[in-house]
PDB file of C-alpha atoms in Angstrom:
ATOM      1  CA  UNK A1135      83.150  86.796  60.105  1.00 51.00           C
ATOM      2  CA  UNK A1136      83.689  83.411  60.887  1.00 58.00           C
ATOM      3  CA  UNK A1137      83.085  81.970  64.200  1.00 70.00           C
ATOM      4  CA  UNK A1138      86.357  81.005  66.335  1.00 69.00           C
ATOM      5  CA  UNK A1139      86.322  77.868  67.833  1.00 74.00           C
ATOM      6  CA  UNK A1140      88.595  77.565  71.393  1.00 67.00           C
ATOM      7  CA  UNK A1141      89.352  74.359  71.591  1.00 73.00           C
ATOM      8  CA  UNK A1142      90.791  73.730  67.967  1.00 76.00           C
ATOM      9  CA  UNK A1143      94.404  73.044  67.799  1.00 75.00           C
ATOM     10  CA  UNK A1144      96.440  73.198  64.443  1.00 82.00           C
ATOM     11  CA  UNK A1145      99.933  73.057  62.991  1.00 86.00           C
ATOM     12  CA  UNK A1146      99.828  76.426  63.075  1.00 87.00           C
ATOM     13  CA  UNK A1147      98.622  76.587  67.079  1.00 89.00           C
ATOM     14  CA  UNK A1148     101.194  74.042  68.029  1.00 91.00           C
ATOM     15  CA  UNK A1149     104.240  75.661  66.350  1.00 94.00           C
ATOM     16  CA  UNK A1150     103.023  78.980  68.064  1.00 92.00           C
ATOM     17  CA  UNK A1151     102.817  76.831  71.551  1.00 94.00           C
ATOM     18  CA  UNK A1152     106.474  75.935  71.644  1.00 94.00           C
ATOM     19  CA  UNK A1153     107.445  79.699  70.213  1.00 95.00           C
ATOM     20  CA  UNK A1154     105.481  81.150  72.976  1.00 95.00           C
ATOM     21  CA  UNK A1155     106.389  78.406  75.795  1.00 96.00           C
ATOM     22  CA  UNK A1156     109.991  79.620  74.888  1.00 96.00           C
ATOM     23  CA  UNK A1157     110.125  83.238  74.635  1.00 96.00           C
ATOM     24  CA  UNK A1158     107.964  82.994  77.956  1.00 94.00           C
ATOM     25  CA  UNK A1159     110.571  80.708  79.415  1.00 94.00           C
ATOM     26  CA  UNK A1160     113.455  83.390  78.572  1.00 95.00           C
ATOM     27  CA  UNK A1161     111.307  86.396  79.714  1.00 92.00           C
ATOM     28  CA  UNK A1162     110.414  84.645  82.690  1.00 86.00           C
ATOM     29  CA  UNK A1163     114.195  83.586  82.931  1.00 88.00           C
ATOM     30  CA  UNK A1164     115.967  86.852  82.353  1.00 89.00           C
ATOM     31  CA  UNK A1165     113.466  89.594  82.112  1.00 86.00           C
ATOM     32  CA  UNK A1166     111.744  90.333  85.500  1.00 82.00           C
ATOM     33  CA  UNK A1167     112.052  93.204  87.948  1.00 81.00           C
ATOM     34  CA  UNK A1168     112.322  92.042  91.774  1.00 79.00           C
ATOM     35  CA  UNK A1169     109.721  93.343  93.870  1.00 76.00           C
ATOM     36  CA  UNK A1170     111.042  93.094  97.256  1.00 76.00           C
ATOM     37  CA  UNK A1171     108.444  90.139  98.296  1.00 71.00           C
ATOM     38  CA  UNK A1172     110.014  86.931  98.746  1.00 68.00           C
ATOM     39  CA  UNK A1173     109.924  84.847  95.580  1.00 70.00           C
ATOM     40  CA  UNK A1174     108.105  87.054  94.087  1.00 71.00           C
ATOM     41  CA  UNK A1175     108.821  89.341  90.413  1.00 75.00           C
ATOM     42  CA  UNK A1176     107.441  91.258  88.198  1.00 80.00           C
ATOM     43  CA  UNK A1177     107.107  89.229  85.332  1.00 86.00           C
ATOM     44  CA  UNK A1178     107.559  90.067  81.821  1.00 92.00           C
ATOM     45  CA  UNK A1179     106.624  86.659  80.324  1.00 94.00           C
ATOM     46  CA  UNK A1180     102.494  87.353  81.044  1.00 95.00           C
ATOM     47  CA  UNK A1181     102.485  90.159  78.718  1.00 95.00           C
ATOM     48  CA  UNK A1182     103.582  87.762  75.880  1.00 96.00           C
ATOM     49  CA  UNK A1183     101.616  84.886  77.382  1.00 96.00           C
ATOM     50  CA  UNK A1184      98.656  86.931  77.527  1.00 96.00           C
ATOM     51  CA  UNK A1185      99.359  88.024  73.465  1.00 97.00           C
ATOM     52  CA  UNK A1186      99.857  83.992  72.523  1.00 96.00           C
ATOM     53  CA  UNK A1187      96.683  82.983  74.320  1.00 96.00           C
ATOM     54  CA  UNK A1188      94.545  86.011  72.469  1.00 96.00           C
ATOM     55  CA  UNK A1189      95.656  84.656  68.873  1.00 95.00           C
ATOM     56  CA  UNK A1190      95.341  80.866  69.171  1.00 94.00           C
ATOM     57  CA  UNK A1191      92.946  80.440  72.490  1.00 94.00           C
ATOM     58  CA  UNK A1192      92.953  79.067  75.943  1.00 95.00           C
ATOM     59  CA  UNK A1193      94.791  75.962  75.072  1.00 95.00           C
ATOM     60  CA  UNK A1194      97.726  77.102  73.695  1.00 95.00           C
ATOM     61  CA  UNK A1195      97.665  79.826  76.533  1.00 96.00           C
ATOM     62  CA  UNK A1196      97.777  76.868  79.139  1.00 97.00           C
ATOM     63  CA  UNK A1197     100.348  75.497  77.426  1.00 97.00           C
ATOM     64  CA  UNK A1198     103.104  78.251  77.071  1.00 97.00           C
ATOM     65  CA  UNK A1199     102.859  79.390  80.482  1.00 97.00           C
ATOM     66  CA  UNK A1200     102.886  76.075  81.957  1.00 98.00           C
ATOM     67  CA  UNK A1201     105.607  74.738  79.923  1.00 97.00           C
ATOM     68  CA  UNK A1202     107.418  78.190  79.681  1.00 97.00           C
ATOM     69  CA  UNK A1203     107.596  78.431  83.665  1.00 96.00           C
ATOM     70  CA  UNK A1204     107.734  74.877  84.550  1.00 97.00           C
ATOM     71  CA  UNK A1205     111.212  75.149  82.348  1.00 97.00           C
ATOM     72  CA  UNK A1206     112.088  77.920  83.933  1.00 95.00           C
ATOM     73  CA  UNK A1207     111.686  76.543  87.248  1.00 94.00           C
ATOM     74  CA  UNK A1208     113.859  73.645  86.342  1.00 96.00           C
ATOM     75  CA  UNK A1209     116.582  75.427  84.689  1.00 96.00           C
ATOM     76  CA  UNK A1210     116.754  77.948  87.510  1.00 92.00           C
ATOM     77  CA  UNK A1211     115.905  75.997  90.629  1.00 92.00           C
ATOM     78  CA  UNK A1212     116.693  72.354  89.564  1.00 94.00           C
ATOM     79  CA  UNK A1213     112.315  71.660  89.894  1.00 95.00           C
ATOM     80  CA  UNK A1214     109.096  73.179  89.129  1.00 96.00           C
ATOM     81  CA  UNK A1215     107.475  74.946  91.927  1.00 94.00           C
ATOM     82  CA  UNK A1216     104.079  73.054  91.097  1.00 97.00           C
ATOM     83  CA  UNK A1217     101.279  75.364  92.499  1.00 97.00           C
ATOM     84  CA  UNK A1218     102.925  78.622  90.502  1.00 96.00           C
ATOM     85  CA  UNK A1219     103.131  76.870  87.336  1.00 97.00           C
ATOM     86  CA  UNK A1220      99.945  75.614  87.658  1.00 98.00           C
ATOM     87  CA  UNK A1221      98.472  79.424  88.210  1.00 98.00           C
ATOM     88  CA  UNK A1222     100.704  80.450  85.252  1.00 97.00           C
ATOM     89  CA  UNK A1223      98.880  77.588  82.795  1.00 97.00           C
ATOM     90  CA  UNK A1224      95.314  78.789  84.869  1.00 98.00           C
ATOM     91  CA  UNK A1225      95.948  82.684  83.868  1.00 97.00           C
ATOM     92  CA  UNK A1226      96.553  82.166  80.282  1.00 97.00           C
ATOM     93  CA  UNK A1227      94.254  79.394  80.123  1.00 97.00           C
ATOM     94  CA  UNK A1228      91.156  82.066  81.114  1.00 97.00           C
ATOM     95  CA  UNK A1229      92.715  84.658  78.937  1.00 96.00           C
ATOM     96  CA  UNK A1230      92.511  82.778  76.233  1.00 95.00           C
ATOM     97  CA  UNK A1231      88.966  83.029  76.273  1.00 94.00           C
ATOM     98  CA  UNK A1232      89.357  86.644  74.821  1.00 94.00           C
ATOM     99  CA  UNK A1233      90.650  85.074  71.779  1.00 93.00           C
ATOM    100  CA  UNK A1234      86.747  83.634  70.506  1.00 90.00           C
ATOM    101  CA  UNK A1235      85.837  87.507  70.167  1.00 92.00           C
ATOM    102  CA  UNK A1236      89.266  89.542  69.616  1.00 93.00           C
ATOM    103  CA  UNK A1237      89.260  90.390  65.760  1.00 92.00           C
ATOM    104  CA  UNK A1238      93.376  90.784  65.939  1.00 91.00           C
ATOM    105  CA  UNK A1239      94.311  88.873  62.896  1.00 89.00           C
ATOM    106  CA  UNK A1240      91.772  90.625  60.840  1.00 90.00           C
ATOM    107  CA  UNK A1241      93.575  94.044  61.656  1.00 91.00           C
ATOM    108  CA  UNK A1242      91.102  94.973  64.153  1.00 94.00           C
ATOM    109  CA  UNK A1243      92.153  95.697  67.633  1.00 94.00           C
ATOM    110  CA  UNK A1244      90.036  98.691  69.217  1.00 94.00           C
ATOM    111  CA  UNK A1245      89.288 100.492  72.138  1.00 95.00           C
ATOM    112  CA  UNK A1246      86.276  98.130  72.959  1.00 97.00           C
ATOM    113  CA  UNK A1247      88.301  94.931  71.898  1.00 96.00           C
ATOM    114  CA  UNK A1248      91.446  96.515  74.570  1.00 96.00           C
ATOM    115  CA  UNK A1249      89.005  96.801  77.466  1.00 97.00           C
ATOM    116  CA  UNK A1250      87.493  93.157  76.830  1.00 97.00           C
ATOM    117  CA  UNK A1251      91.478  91.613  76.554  1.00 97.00           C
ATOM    118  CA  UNK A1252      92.003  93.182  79.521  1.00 97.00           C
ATOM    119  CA  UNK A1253      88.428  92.550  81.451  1.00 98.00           C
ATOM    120  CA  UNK A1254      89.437  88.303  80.827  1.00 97.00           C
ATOM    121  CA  UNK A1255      92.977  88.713  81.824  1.00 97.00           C
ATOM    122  CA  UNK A1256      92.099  89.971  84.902  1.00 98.00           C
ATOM    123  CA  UNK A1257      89.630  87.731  85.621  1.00 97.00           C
ATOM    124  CA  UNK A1258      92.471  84.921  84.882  1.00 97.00           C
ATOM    125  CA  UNK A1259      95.160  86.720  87.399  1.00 97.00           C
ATOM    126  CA  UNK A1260      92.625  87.260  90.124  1.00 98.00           C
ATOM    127  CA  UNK A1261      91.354  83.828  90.073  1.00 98.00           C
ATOM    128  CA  UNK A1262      95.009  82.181  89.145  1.00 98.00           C
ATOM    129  CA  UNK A1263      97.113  84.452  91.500  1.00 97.00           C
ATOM    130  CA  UNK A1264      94.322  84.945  94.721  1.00 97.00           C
ATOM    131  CA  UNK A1265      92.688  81.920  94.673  1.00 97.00           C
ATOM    132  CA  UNK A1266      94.929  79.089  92.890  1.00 97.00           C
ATOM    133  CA  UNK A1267      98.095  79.442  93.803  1.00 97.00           C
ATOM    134  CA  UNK A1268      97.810  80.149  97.328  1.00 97.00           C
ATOM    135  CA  UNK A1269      95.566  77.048  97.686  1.00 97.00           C
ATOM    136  CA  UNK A1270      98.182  75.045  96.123  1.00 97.00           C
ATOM    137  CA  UNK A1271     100.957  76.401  97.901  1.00 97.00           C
ATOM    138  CA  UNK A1272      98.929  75.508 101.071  1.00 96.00           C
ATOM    139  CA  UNK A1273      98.349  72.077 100.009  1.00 96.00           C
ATOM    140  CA  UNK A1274     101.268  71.002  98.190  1.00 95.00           C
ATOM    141  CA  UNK A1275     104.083  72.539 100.062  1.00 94.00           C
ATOM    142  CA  UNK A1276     102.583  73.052 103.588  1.00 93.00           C
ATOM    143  CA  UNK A1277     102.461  76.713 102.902  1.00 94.00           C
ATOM    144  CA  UNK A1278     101.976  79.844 105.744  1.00 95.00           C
ATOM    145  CA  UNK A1279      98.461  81.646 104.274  1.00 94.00           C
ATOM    146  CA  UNK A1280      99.296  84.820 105.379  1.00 93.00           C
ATOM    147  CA  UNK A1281     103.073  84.559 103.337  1.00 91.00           C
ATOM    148  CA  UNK A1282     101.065  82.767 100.218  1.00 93.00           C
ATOM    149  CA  UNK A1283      97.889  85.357  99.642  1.00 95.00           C
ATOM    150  CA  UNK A1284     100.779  88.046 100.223  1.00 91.00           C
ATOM    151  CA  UNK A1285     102.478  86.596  97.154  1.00 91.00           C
ATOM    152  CA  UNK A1286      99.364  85.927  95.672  1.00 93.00           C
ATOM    153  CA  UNK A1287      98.288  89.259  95.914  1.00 94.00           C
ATOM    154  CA  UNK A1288     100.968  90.958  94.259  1.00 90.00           C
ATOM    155  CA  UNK A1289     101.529  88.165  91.625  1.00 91.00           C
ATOM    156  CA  UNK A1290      97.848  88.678  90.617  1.00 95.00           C
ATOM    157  CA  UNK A1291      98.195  93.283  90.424  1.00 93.00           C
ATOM    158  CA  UNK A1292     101.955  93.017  89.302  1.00 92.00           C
ATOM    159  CA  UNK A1293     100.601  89.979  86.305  1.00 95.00           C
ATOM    160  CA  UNK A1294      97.596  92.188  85.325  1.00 96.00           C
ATOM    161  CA  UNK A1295      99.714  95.273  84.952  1.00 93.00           C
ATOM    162  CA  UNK A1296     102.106  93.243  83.209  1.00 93.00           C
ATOM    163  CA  UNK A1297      99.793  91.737  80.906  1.00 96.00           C
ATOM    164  CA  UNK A1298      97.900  94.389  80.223  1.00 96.00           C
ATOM    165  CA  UNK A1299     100.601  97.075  79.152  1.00 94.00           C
ATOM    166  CA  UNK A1300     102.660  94.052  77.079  1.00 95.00           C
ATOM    167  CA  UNK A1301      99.702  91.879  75.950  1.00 96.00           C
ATOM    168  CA  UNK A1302      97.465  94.576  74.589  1.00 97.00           C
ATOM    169  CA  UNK A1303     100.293  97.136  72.943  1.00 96.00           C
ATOM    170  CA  UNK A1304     101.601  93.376  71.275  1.00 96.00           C
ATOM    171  CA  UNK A1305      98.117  92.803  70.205  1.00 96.00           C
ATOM    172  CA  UNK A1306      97.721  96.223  69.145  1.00 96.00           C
ATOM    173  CA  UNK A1307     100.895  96.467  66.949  1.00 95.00           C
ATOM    174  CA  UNK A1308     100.249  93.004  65.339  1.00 94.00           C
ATOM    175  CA  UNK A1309      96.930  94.070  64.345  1.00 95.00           C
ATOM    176  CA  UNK A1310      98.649  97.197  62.326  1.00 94.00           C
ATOM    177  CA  UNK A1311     100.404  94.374  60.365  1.00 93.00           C
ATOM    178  CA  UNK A1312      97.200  92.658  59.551  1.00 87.00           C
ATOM    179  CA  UNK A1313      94.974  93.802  56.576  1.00 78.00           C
ATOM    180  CA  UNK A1314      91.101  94.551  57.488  1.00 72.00           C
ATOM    181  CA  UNK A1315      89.186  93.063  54.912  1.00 66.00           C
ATOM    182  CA  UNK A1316      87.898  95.850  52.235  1.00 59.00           C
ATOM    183  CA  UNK A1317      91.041  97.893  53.184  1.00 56.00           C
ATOM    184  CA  UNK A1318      92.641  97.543  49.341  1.00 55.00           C
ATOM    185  CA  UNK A1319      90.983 100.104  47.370  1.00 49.00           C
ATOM    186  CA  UNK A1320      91.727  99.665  43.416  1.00 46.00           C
ATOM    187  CA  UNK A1321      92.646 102.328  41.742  1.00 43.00           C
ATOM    188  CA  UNK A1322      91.385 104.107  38.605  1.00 41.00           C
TER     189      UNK A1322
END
């Protein structure tokens, strides 16, 4: 097997980008479920920015969630909300990392390979969601801390849960549609 490189960026990685930075836009647009906390959804959109940033690496995961929410934010609200899109590009920037070891496009997408997905996306919402955002919102906008790590708290267990049913069934399914190398047989 070849070794991945993270920081590469094709043709290929770029047209994936503004595919991802759109469907995330639209889920995060139209396909959340409120939660009661002020400001605060579950989101949809992580589970396919999660699956984006686990083919094509932390880069393109920064950029689909931070585009894909910073459009949504101005579409929606007339500006971007800074310190959340920020967190959004931080989460799938770290779960990106998964992509370096994931064997998805080969057609291999285990138990082992499921756990480590989901070990670096929570790493990614815990640090984007308890620690980043609430900062920001602090510093940028002048923020309450006990409204912000509230937010933060359930952004970071609603984003995991989120990402980790979507991201890894996506992943999952896509490598089904993937050949594993020595799978063709020839017959006699």
């Amino acid at each position: 097997m070849e070794k991945k490189k993270l920081f590469t960026f094709s043709t290929r990685t770029l047209v994936a980008t503004g595919l991802g930075a759109a469907l995330f836009m639209l889920l995060f647009m139209f396909v959340r479920i409120p939660s009661g906390i002020p400001e605060t959804n579950i989101e949809t959109a992580y589970g396919v920015g999660g699956f984006f940033a686990a083919l094509f690496g932390p880069i393109a995961g920064l950029l689909i969630a931070f585009i894909g929410h910073a459009l949504s934010d101005a579409i929606s609200y007339g500006s971007p909300w800074w310190s959340w899109v920020i967190a959004s590009g931080v989460t799938c920037f770290v779960t990106g990392f998964s992509y370096a070891r994931l064997r998805v496009e080969e057609g291999i997408f285990g138990i082992k390979d499921m756990v480590f997905y989901n070990l670096v996306q929570i790493i990614g919402n815990v640090f984007a969601w308890i620690v980043v955002a609430p900062v920001l919102d602090m510093v940028m906008y002048g923020e309450p801390a006990n409204l912000v790590f509230t937010q933060g708290a359930f952004a970071a267990i609603s984003n995991i849960i989120s990402t980790g049913v979507i991201g890894t069934v996506l992943l999952w399914l896509y490598s089904k549609t993937r050949s594993q190398k020595g799978s063709l047989s020839q017959e006699d």
